[in-house]
Amino acid sequence: MRRSIWKSVPAVLVLLAYSPPAEAISRTEIVARAQEWVDAKLLYCVSTKGAYDATCKYTCNRQDNPAWNGYFSDCSGLITWAWGLPESQRLYTGSIAPYGGNKSFVIDAHDLQPGDALNDRSDPDGDGKLHHHVMLFGGWKLPGKVAIILQESGCGKVANRTEMNVQYVGEKLQVGQYSYHAV
């Protein structure tokens, strides 16, 4: 008869080692959370509220909301917030599939559902300058042709919801000049 290792581990240590899974969040809730930033016209910041944003070269003076004050309000910050991840698990385009991390995985663009993301971190011009942007897929206006996108798109801009012409390119989705991985 084998002796279980757990019999010799104090219960307190077992509880400390156990980390319960995050609560499930519905696709509807994901899109609604992103829409909160759109409705608030939340200013793009690669920093938290009140901090200096070295990328945009301004202090992040955006709306005060304790629920999202600790989040960057850039493109990946919007995804972090919408997906219900805590500030401490902040995503970056490079930490979202297929480029890294363990919070997401690539899917075929034909399988996109509201609440999924579109991620690109490519060098389309071959000049060494990465295009790095991630957007939330809000659904289809016209399946396979016109997508509803929620995003934080750059310095001086605010979160927005827009309809974009798209096309399938293999397993990716072409949006403008960029080809995005569906995640």
mmCIF file of C-alpha atoms in Angstrom:
data_model
loop_
_atom_site.group_PDB
_atom_site.id
_atom_site.type_symbol
_atom_site.label_atom_id
_atom_site.label_comp_id
_atom_site.label_asym_id
_atom_site.label_seq_id
_atom_site.Cartn_x
_atom_site.Cartn_y
_atom_site.Cartn_z
ATOM 1 C CA MET A 1 0.000 0.000 0.000
ATOM 2 C CA ARG A 2 1.400 3.395 -0.988
ATOM 3 C CA ARG A 3 1.400 6.199 1.499
ATOM 4 C CA SER A 4 -0.034 9.459 0.179
ATOM 5 C CA ILE A 5 2.290 12.440 0.404
ATOM 6 C CA TRP A 6 -0.735 14.618 1.232
ATOM 7 C CA LYS A 7 -1.157 12.911 4.620
ATOM 8 C CA SER A 8 2.115 14.441 5.751
ATOM 9 C CA VAL A 9 1.452 17.979 4.395
ATOM 10 C CA PRO A 10 -0.317 20.338 6.799
ATOM 11 C CA ALA A 11 -3.738 21.481 5.539
ATOM 12 C CA VAL A 12 -2.685 25.145 5.659
ATOM 13 C CA LEU A 13 0.108 24.506 3.143
ATOM 14 C CA VAL A 14 -2.248 22.655 0.834
ATOM 15 C CA LEU A 15 -4.660 25.598 0.897
ATOM 16 C CA LEU A 16 -1.863 28.095 0.244
ATOM 17 C CA ALA A 17 -0.634 26.077 -2.734
ATOM 18 C CA TYR A 18 -4.107 25.826 -4.254
ATOM 19 C CA SER A 19 -5.043 28.680 -6.555
ATOM 20 C CA PRO A 20 -8.660 28.425 -7.686
ATOM 21 C CA PRO A 21 -9.336 29.058 -11.370
ATOM 22 C CA ALA A 22 -10.589 32.497 -12.363
ATOM 23 C CA GLU A 23 -14.329 32.812 -12.645
ATOM 24 C CA ALA A 24 -15.616 32.175 -16.119
ATOM 25 C CA ILE A 25 -16.576 35.286 -18.020
ATOM 26 C CA SER A 26 -19.135 35.163 -20.813
ATOM 27 C CA ARG A 27 -18.500 36.463 -24.304
ATOM 28 C CA THR A 28 -21.330 38.953 -23.792
ATOM 29 C CA GLU A 29 -19.654 40.254 -20.637
ATOM 30 C CA ILE A 30 -16.271 40.523 -22.404
ATOM 31 C CA VAL A 31 -17.743 42.702 -25.146
ATOM 32 C CA ALA A 32 -19.727 44.734 -22.581
ATOM 33 C CA ARG A 33 -16.556 45.402 -20.549
ATOM 34 C CA ALA A 34 -14.751 46.673 -23.668
ATOM 35 C CA GLN A 35 -17.805 48.763 -24.533
ATOM 36 C CA GLU A 36 -17.469 50.502 -21.119
ATOM 37 C CA TRP A 37 -14.160 51.983 -22.311
ATOM 38 C CA VAL A 38 -15.717 52.966 -25.662
ATOM 39 C CA ASP A 39 -18.684 54.638 -23.930
ATOM 40 C CA ALA A 40 -16.317 56.503 -21.587
ATOM 41 C CA LYS A 41 -14.149 57.511 -24.568
ATOM 42 C CA LEU A 42 -11.207 56.324 -22.493
ATOM 43 C CA LEU A 43 -7.977 58.020 -23.602
ATOM 44 C CA TYR A 44 -5.215 55.791 -24.960
ATOM 45 C CA CYS A 45 -2.382 55.586 -22.418
ATOM 46 C CA VAL A 46 0.569 53.230 -22.164
ATOM 47 C CA SER A 47 0.445 53.854 -18.415
ATOM 48 C CA THR A 48 -2.010 53.909 -15.546
ATOM 49 C CA LYS A 49 -4.234 56.868 -14.664
ATOM 50 C CA GLY A 50 -2.215 59.846 -13.460
ATOM 51 C CA ALA A 51 1.150 58.399 -14.526
ATOM 52 C CA TYR A 52 3.399 59.856 -17.197
ATOM 53 C CA ASP A 53 3.154 57.973 -20.484
ATOM 54 C CA ALA A 54 6.631 57.992 -22.060
ATOM 55 C CA THR A 55 5.290 56.508 -25.310
ATOM 56 C CA CYS A 56 2.628 59.164 -25.896
ATOM 57 C CA LYS A 57 4.567 61.899 -24.055
ATOM 58 C CA TYR A 58 1.707 63.024 -21.833
ATOM 59 C CA THR A 59 0.347 62.375 -18.360
ATOM 60 C CA CYS A 60 -2.511 59.907 -18.506
ATOM 61 C CA ASN A 61 -5.370 62.178 -17.462
ATOM 62 C CA ARG A 62 -8.336 60.013 -18.238
ATOM 63 C CA GLN A 63 -11.658 59.376 -16.517
ATOM 64 C CA ASP A 64 -11.455 58.215 -12.935
ATOM 65 C CA ASN A 65 -12.858 54.757 -12.337
ATOM 66 C CA PRO A 66 -11.408 52.640 -9.507
ATOM 67 C CA ALA A 67 -12.266 49.452 -11.445
ATOM 68 C CA TRP A 68 -9.878 50.282 -14.283
ATOM 69 C CA ASN A 69 -7.515 52.974 -12.909
ATOM 70 C CA GLY A 70 -4.684 50.444 -12.509
ATOM 71 C CA TYR A 71 -4.912 49.234 -16.112
ATOM 72 C CA PHE A 72 -2.992 50.666 -19.044
ATOM 73 C CA SER A 73 -5.582 51.950 -21.515
ATOM 74 C CA ASP A 74 -3.660 50.849 -24.584
ATOM 75 C CA CYS A 75 -4.702 48.091 -26.991
ATOM 76 C CA SER A 76 -3.530 45.187 -24.835
ATOM 77 C CA GLY A 77 -4.829 46.871 -21.681
ATOM 78 C CA LEU A 78 -8.295 46.879 -23.215
ATOM 79 C CA ILE A 79 -8.007 43.125 -23.864
ATOM 80 C CA THR A 80 -6.695 42.526 -20.322
ATOM 81 C CA TRP A 81 -9.674 44.457 -18.892
ATOM 82 C CA ALA A 82 -12.274 42.967 -21.239
ATOM 83 C CA TRP A 83 -11.147 39.401 -20.574
ATOM 84 C CA GLY A 84 -11.495 40.031 -16.827
ATOM 85 C CA LEU A 85 -7.817 39.509 -16.010
ATOM 86 C CA PRO A 86 -6.411 41.273 -12.950
ATOM 87 C CA GLU A 87 -4.007 44.186 -13.437
ATOM 88 C CA SER A 88 -1.153 41.966 -12.249
ATOM 89 C CA GLN A 89 -1.684 39.701 -15.286
ATOM 90 C CA ARG A 90 -1.419 42.542 -17.806
ATOM 91 C CA LEU A 91 -1.143 41.353 -21.374
ATOM 92 C CA TYR A 92 1.059 42.771 -24.123
ATOM 93 C CA THR A 93 0.834 42.017 -27.833
ATOM 94 C CA GLY A 94 3.944 39.862 -27.328
ATOM 95 C CA SER A 95 2.335 37.892 -24.487
ATOM 96 C CA ILE A 96 -0.808 37.055 -26.457
ATOM 97 C CA ALA A 97 -0.855 34.060 -28.820
ATOM 98 C CA PRO A 98 0.892 33.232 -31.027
ATOM 99 C CA TYR A 99 3.755 35.343 -29.711
ATOM 100 C CA GLY A 100 3.826 34.171 -26.103
ATOM 101 C CA GLY A 101 2.052 33.719 -22.811
ATOM 102 C CA ASN A 102 -0.419 31.147 -21.585
ATOM 103 C CA LYS A 103 -3.631 33.191 -21.430
ATOM 104 C CA SER A 104 -4.623 32.679 -25.059
ATOM 105 C CA PHE A 105 -4.287 30.373 -28.042
ATOM 106 C CA VAL A 106 -4.596 30.775 -31.788
ATOM 107 C CA ILE A 107 -7.833 29.775 -33.494
ATOM 108 C CA ASP A 108 -8.792 29.767 -37.143
ATOM 109 C CA ALA A 109 -10.249 33.176 -38.120
ATOM 110 C CA HIS A 110 -13.265 31.341 -39.540
ATOM 111 C CA ASP A 111 -14.084 30.361 -35.931
ATOM 112 C CA LEU A 112 -14.050 33.908 -34.475
ATOM 113 C CA GLN A 113 -16.708 34.640 -31.887
ATOM 114 C CA PRO A 114 -17.501 37.865 -30.004
ATOM 115 C CA GLY A 115 -14.956 38.331 -27.217
ATOM 116 C CA ASP A 116 -12.062 36.786 -29.142
ATOM 117 C CA ALA A 117 -9.121 38.978 -30.084
ATOM 118 C CA LEU A 118 -7.153 39.755 -33.225
ATOM 119 C CA ASN A 119 -3.405 40.079 -32.631
ATOM 120 C CA ASP A 120 -0.601 41.180 -34.935
ATOM 121 C CA ARG A 121 3.071 41.704 -34.166
ATOM 122 C CA SER A 122 4.641 41.654 -37.584
ATOM 123 C CA ASP A 123 7.138 43.576 -39.684
ATOM 124 C CA PRO A 124 5.081 44.071 -42.866
ATOM 125 C CA ASP A 125 7.554 46.494 -44.459
ATOM 126 C CA GLY A 126 10.650 44.471 -43.550
ATOM 127 C CA ASP A 127 12.241 47.548 -41.997
ATOM 128 C CA GLY A 128 12.578 46.153 -38.485
ATOM 129 C CA LYS A 129 9.661 48.251 -37.149
ATOM 130 C CA LEU A 130 7.058 45.992 -35.636
ATOM 131 C CA HIS A 131 3.383 46.669 -36.084
ATOM 132 C CA HIS A 132 1.968 45.552 -32.768
ATOM 133 C CA HIS A 133 -1.727 45.856 -32.194
ATOM 134 C CA VAL A 134 -4.455 43.753 -30.667
ATOM 135 C CA MET A 135 -8.188 44.365 -31.041
ATOM 136 C CA LEU A 136 -11.330 42.823 -29.591
ATOM 137 C CA PHE A 137 -13.641 41.100 -32.047
ATOM 138 C CA GLY A 138 -17.178 42.280 -31.240
ATOM 139 C CA GLY A 139 -19.003 40.207 -33.835
ATOM 140 C CA TRP A 140 -19.975 40.291 -37.485
ATOM 141 C CA LYS A 141 -21.882 43.056 -39.222
ATOM 142 C CA LEU A 142 -21.600 40.997 -42.406
ATOM 143 C CA PRO A 143 -20.101 37.519 -41.766
ATOM 144 C CA GLY A 144 -16.631 37.146 -43.238
ATOM 145 C CA LYS A 145 -16.760 40.636 -44.779
ATOM 146 C CA VAL A 146 -17.379 43.335 -42.141
ATOM 147 C CA ALA A 147 -16.255 42.888 -38.525
ATOM 148 C CA ILE A 148 -17.215 44.907 -35.458
ATOM 149 C CA ILE A 149 -13.987 45.874 -33.695
ATOM 150 C CA LEU A 150 -13.464 47.468 -30.264
ATOM 151 C CA GLN A 151 -10.012 48.931 -29.732
ATOM 152 C CA GLU A 152 -7.633 51.442 -28.243
ATOM 153 C CA SER A 153 -5.771 52.498 -31.370
ATOM 154 C CA GLY A 154 -3.076 55.025 -30.489
ATOM 155 C CA CYS A 155 -1.765 58.121 -28.734
ATOM 156 C CA GLY A 156 -4.242 60.982 -28.588
ATOM 157 C CA LYS A 157 -7.164 58.725 -29.516
ATOM 158 C CA VAL A 158 -9.922 57.221 -27.410
ATOM 159 C CA ALA A 159 -11.371 53.709 -27.241
ATOM 160 C CA ASN A 160 -13.643 53.131 -30.195
ATOM 161 C CA ARG A 161 -16.017 50.680 -31.774
ATOM 162 C CA THR A 162 -15.917 50.507 -35.532
ATOM 163 C CA GLU A 163 -16.961 48.342 -38.436
ATOM 164 C CA MET A 164 -14.015 47.231 -40.566
ATOM 165 C CA ASN A 165 -13.843 45.511 -43.924
ATOM 166 C CA VAL A 166 -11.975 42.223 -43.569
ATOM 167 C CA GLN A 167 -11.055 39.167 -45.569
ATOM 168 C CA TYR A 168 -9.794 35.720 -44.722
ATOM 169 C CA VAL A 169 -6.160 34.980 -45.565
ATOM 170 C CA GLY A 170 -5.659 31.346 -44.679
ATOM 171 C CA GLU A 171 -6.282 31.023 -40.937
ATOM 172 C CA LYS A 172 -5.783 34.790 -40.366
ATOM 173 C CA LEU A 173 -8.026 37.800 -40.861
ATOM 174 C CA GLN A 174 -6.797 40.658 -43.043
ATOM 175 C CA VAL A 175 -7.813 44.051 -41.614
ATOM 176 C CA GLY A 176 -6.495 46.916 -43.705
ATOM 177 C CA GLN A 177 -2.872 46.190 -44.601
ATOM 178 C CA TYR A 178 -2.313 43.872 -41.619
ATOM 179 C CA SER A 179 -2.981 40.179 -41.204
ATOM 180 C CA TYR A 180 -4.148 39.289 -37.672
ATOM 181 C CA HIS A 181 -4.073 36.019 -35.774
ATOM 182 C CA ALA A 182 -7.439 35.133 -34.245
ATOM 183 C CA VAL A 183 -7.031 34.305 -30.525
#
